[in-house]
Amino acid sequence: MTAVSDPLLTELLDLALEAARRAGALLRDGRPDDLAVAKTKSSPIDVVTEMDIAAEKLITGFLSEHRPQDGFLGEEGASSPGTSGIRWVIDPLDGTVNYLYGLPTWAVSIAAERDGETVVGVVEAPMRGETYRAVLGGGAYAGERRLAVRPSPPLDQALLGTGFGYVQSRRAHQADVAQRVIPRVRDIRRGGSAAIDLCDVAAGRLDAYYERGLNPWDLAAGALIAREAGGLTGGRPGEQESGELTVAASPGLFAPLQELLEELGAWHD
Ligand code: IPD
Ligand code: CA
Ligand code: CA
């Protein structure tokens, strides 16, 4: 395993791993049989459960106990700038719809940024029994296994992951883009967790992934893990990944996929 020489990054990684482990256990073991929707957000299908909220509370409580000066950005409302230059970016439950239905593809995603740059990423996927992690410059791992993207296939043989947002007008255009991508690639998967999709690129289980409309908490940890596994991440050609568009792929596939997505207008609604 590549040793991480910066003690601060080691501390942040250890805290992220422990917070994600605890939240993952809470979500896995504490899921009520009659789990219901607690509230909706951007649309009636954008749901939050009591467990999303409990997991975020656990994570922010644990991290702020150990590092009271750090900032937070959490999907369920955690928001503070902090004074240490470190900010935690948290999706306490990525894949809420899967979780609600009892499907296994969901994860806890925790990233640490230093002065705005992601330096640590942890994605805990309890129903897979896997924890993905990366430190900037230190490689990506799942347990003892070093992660590496697949050798790049030609675009027409690529297995892609993607996702769809919760707002109807956006979904309609995303479906239209996907319809035009499918004949140009091997196939498309819609797993239901952006964080896991990015880790699947890192682990060589997908050749690439793209989605419009992600938030920082969906992508921060997974994008670092994909990059540290040798993948490239970005948005529209020449741009960084963002809510406008996120693309992650093995290096030889990245530019051809970006070009196709540009041609199809995957970056707009
Ligand atoms: C969602 C998942 C999904 C993606 C959506 C995200 P949530 O996050 O990552 O795969 O397609 O864009 O919003 O709401 O389950 O945390
Ligand atoms: Ca999410
Ligand atoms: Ca979430």
Coordinates of C-alpha atoms and ligand atoms in Angstrom, one line a residue:
M1 CA 0.0 0.0 0.0
T2 CA 1.4 3.5 -0.9
A3 CA 2.2 5.2 2.4
V4 CA 0.7 8.7 2.8
S5 CA 3.5 10.9 4.1
D6 CA 1.4 13.9 5.1
P7 CA 0.2 13.3 8.7
L8 CA -2.8 15.6 8.2
L9 CA -4.0 13.6 5.2
T10 CA -3.5 10.4 7.2
E11 CA -5.6 11.8 10.0
L12 CA -8.3 13.0 7.6
L13 CA -8.4 9.6 5.9
D14 CA -8.7 7.7 9.2
L15 CA -11.5 10.0 10.3
A16 CA -13.4 9.7 7.1
L17 CA -13.0 5.9 7.1
E18 CA -14.3 5.7 10.7
A19 CA -17.2 8.1 10.1
A20 CA -18.2 6.2 6.9
R21 CA -18.0 2.9 8.7
R22 CA -20.2 4.0 11.5
A23 CA -22.8 5.7 9.2
G24 CA -22.8 2.6 6.9
A25 CA -23.5 0.3 9.9
L26 CA -26.3 2.6 11.1
L27 CA -27.9 2.6 7.6
R28 CA -27.4 -1.2 7.1
D29 CA -28.5 -2.3 10.6
G30 CA -30.9 0.4 11.4
R31 CA -33.1 0.4 8.3
P32 CA -36.7 0.1 9.5
D33 CA -38.8 -2.5 7.7
D34 CA -41.5 0.1 7.2
L35 CA -39.0 2.8 6.0
A36 CA -41.0 5.8 4.6
V37 CA -40.2 9.1 2.9
A38 CA -39.6 11.8 5.5
K39 CA -39.7 14.7 2.9
T40 CA -39.2 15.5 -0.7
K41 CA -36.8 18.1 -2.2
S42 CA -36.4 19.2 -5.8
S43 CA -39.4 17.1 -7.0
P44 CA -41.9 14.5 -5.6
I45 CA -39.4 11.7 -6.6
D46 CA -36.4 13.4 -4.9
V47 CA -36.9 11.7 -1.5
V48 CA -35.2 11.9 1.9
T49 CA -35.7 9.3 4.6
E50 CA -35.2 9.7 8.3
M51 CA -32.1 7.5 7.8
D52 CA -30.4 10.1 5.4
I53 CA -30.8 12.7 8.2
A54 CA -29.6 10.4 11.0
A55 CA -26.5 9.3 9.0
E56 CA -25.5 12.9 8.3
K57 CA -25.9 13.8 11.9
L58 CA -23.7 10.9 13.0
I59 CA -21.0 11.9 10.4
T60 CA -20.9 15.6 11.2
G61 CA -21.1 14.9 15.0
F62 CA -18.2 12.5 14.8
L63 CA -16.0 14.7 12.6
S64 CA -16.7 17.9 14.5
E65 CA -15.9 16.2 17.8
H66 CA -12.4 15.4 16.4
R67 CA -11.8 18.5 14.3
P68 CA -14.0 21.3 15.6
Q69 CA -12.5 24.0 13.3
D70 CA -13.3 22.2 10.0
G71 CA -16.1 23.3 7.6
F72 CA -19.0 21.1 6.3
L73 CA -21.1 20.8 3.2
G74 CA -23.6 18.0 3.6
E75 CA -26.6 17.1 1.4
E76 CA -29.0 17.2 4.3
G77 CA -28.1 20.7 5.4
A78 CA -24.7 20.7 7.0
S79 CA -23.1 23.9 5.9
S80 CA -20.3 25.9 7.6
P81 CA -17.1 27.4 6.3
G82 CA -14.9 26.4 9.2
T83 CA -11.5 28.1 10.0
S84 CA -9.0 25.3 9.4
G85 CA -8.9 25.3 5.6
I86 CA -10.4 21.8 5.6
R87 CA -14.0 21.2 4.5
W88 CA -15.9 17.9 4.6
V89 CA -18.2 17.2 1.7
I90 CA -20.7 14.6 2.7
D91 CA -23.5 12.6 1.0
P92 CA -24.7 10.5 4.0
L93 CA -26.7 8.2 1.7
D94 CA -26.1 8.2 -2.0
G95 CA -28.6 6.0 -3.7
T96 CA -31.6 6.9 -1.4
V97 CA -34.1 5.5 -3.9
N98 CA -32.3 2.1 -3.9
Y99 CA -32.2 2.2 -0.1
L100 CA -35.9 3.0 0.1
Y101 CA -36.7 0.0 -2.0
G102 CA -34.2 -2.4 -0.4
L103 CA -31.9 -2.5 -3.4
P104 CA -28.2 -2.9 -2.4
T105 CA -26.5 -0.2 -4.5
W106 CA -26.2 2.7 -2.0
A107 CA -23.2 4.3 -0.3
V108 CA -21.9 6.8 2.2
S109 CA -19.6 9.3 0.5
I110 CA -17.2 11.5 2.5
A111 CA -14.5 13.8 1.0
A112 CA -12.1 16.2 2.6
E113 CA -11.1 19.3 0.8
R114 CA -8.0 21.3 1.7
D115 CA -8.2 24.9 0.4
G116 CA -10.8 23.8 -2.1
E117 CA -9.0 20.8 -3.4
T118 CA -10.2 17.3 -2.7
V119 CA -7.4 15.5 -0.8
V120 CA -9.3 12.5 0.7
G121 CA -12.2 10.5 -0.6
V122 CA -14.0 7.5 1.1
V123 CA -17.0 5.7 -0.4
E124 CA -18.5 3.0 1.9
A125 CA -20.8 0.5 0.2
P126 CA -22.1 -1.7 3.1
M127 CA -24.2 -4.1 1.0
R128 CA -21.2 -4.8 -1.2
G129 CA -18.9 -5.2 1.8
E130 CA -16.5 -2.8 0.2
T131 CA -14.9 0.5 1.2
Y132 CA -13.2 2.6 -1.5
R133 CA -10.7 5.2 -0.5
A134 CA -8.1 7.5 -2.0
V135 CA -5.7 10.2 -0.9
L136 CA -4.4 12.7 -3.3
G137 CA -1.2 11.3 -4.9
G138 CA -1.5 8.1 -2.9
G139 CA -3.5 5.8 -5.2
A140 CA -7.0 4.3 -4.7
Y141 CA -7.8 1.2 -2.8
A142 CA -10.6 -1.1 -1.7
G143 CA -9.2 -2.9 1.4
E144 CA -5.7 -4.1 0.4
R145 CA -6.5 -4.1 -3.3
R146 CA -5.1 -1.2 -5.4
L147 CA -7.8 0.0 -7.8
A148 CA -7.0 0.5 -11.5
V149 CA -9.3 1.5 -14.3
R150 CA -9.7 -1.0 -17.2
P151 CA -7.5 -0.7 -20.3
S152 CA -9.5 1.7 -22.6
P153 CA -11.7 0.0 -25.2
P154 CA -12.9 1.8 -28.3
L155 CA -16.0 3.8 -27.6
D156 CA -18.3 1.3 -29.4
Q157 CA -17.2 -1.4 -26.9
A158 CA -17.4 0.7 -23.8
L159 CA -19.7 -0.2 -20.8
L160 CA -21.0 3.1 -19.4
G161 CA -22.7 4.1 -16.2
T162 CA -25.0 7.1 -16.1
G163 CA -27.8 8.5 -14.0
F164 CA -30.9 10.8 -14.2
G165 CA -31.8 13.8 -12.1
Y166 CA -35.0 14.2 -10.3
V167 CA -36.6 17.1 -12.2
Q168 CA -38.8 16.0 -15.1
S169 CA -37.6 18.4 -17.8
R170 CA -33.9 17.4 -17.0
R171 CA -34.8 13.7 -17.0
A172 CA -36.5 13.9 -20.3
H173 CA -33.5 15.4 -22.1
Q174 CA -31.1 12.9 -20.2
A175 CA -33.2 10.0 -21.6
D176 CA -33.0 11.5 -25.0
V177 CA -29.2 11.7 -24.8
A178 CA -29.0 8.2 -23.4
Q179 CA -31.2 7.0 -26.3
R180 CA -28.6 8.4 -28.7
V181 CA -25.6 7.1 -26.7
I182 CA -26.8 3.5 -26.6
P183 CA -26.3 2.6 -30.2
R184 CA -22.7 4.0 -30.0
V185 CA -21.5 1.9 -27.0
R186 CA -21.6 -1.6 -25.7
D187 CA -24.3 -0.8 -23.2
I188 CA -25.4 1.5 -20.4
R189 CA -26.0 0.8 -16.7
R190 CA -28.1 2.9 -14.3
G191 CA -26.9 1.8 -10.9
G192 CA -28.6 4.5 -8.8
S193 CA -25.6 5.8 -6.9
A194 CA -23.2 8.3 -8.5
A195 CA -20.6 7.6 -5.8
I196 CA -20.6 3.9 -6.6
D197 CA -20.6 4.5 -10.4
L198 CA -17.4 6.5 -10.0
C199 CA -15.8 3.8 -7.8
D200 CA -16.9 1.2 -10.4
V201 CA -14.9 3.2 -13.0
A202 CA -12.0 3.1 -10.6
A203 CA -12.3 -0.6 -10.0
G204 CA -12.6 -1.5 -13.7
R205 CA -16.2 -2.5 -13.4
L206 CA -17.4 0.2 -15.8
D207 CA -15.3 1.7 -18.6
A208 CA -16.8 5.2 -18.0
Y209 CA -19.5 7.1 -16.3
Y210 CA -21.3 10.4 -17.2
E211 CA -24.1 12.4 -15.6
R212 CA -25.5 15.9 -15.7
G213 CA -26.7 17.6 -12.5
L214 CA -24.6 16.1 -9.8
N215 CA -23.9 18.0 -6.6
P216 CA -20.5 18.3 -4.9
W217 CA -21.4 15.7 -2.3
D218 CA -22.3 13.1 -5.1
L219 CA -19.0 13.4 -6.8
A220 CA -16.2 14.7 -4.6
A221 CA -15.0 11.4 -3.1
G222 CA -15.7 9.2 -6.1
A223 CA -14.0 11.5 -8.6
L224 CA -10.8 11.5 -6.5
I225 CA -11.0 7.7 -6.3
A226 CA -11.5 7.4 -10.0
R227 CA -8.5 9.7 -10.7
E228 CA -6.3 8.0 -8.2
A229 CA -7.1 4.7 -10.0
G230 CA -5.7 6.2 -13.2
G231 CA -8.9 7.5 -14.7
L232 CA -9.6 11.0 -16.0
T233 CA -12.4 13.2 -14.8
G234 CA -13.9 16.3 -16.2
G235 CA -16.9 18.1 -17.6
R236 CA -17.4 19.5 -21.0
P237 CA -14.2 19.4 -23.1
G238 CA -11.5 21.5 -21.2
E239 CA -13.6 21.9 -18.1
Q240 CA -13.6 20.3 -14.6
E241 CA -16.4 18.0 -13.5
S242 CA -19.4 19.9 -12.1
G243 CA -23.1 20.0 -11.9
E244 CA -23.2 20.9 -15.6
L245 CA -21.6 17.6 -16.6
T246 CA -19.4 15.0 -14.9
V247 CA -17.4 12.5 -17.0
A248 CA -15.1 9.8 -15.7
A249 CA -13.3 7.3 -17.9
S250 CA -10.2 5.3 -18.5
P251 CA -7.7 7.6 -20.3
G252 CA -8.1 6.5 -23.9
L253 CA -11.9 6.6 -23.7
F254 CA -12.2 10.0 -22.0
A255 CA -11.8 12.4 -25.0
P256 CA -14.0 10.3 -27.4
L257 CA -16.7 10.1 -24.8
Q258 CA -16.5 13.8 -24.0
E259 CA -16.8 14.6 -27.7
L260 CA -19.9 12.4 -28.1
L261 CA -21.5 14.0 -25.1
E262 CA -20.7 17.5 -26.4
E263 CA -22.2 16.6 -29.8
L264 CA -25.4 15.3 -28.1
G265 CA -25.7 18.2 -25.7
A266 CA -25.5 16.2 -22.5
W267 CA -24.4 19.3 -20.7
H268 CA -27.8 21.1 -21.0
D269 CA -31.4 20.4 -20.1
Ligands
IPD1 C1 -28.5 10.5 -6.5 C2 -27.8 9.2 -7.0 C3 -28.2 8.9 -8.4 C4 -27.9 10.1 -9.4 C5 -28.6 11.3 -8.9 C6 -28.2 11.6 -7.5 P1 -29.1 10.6 -3.9 O1 -28.2 10.8 -5.2 O2 -26.4 9.4 -7.0 O3 -27.4 7.8 -8.9 O4 -28.4 9.7 -10.7 O5 -28.2 12.4 -9.7 O6 -28.9 12.8 -7.0 O7 -30.3 11.6 -4.1 O8 -29.5 9.2 -3.9 O9 -28.2 11.0 -2.8
CA2 CA -26.3 11.7 -3.9
CA3 CA -28.1 11.6 -0.7

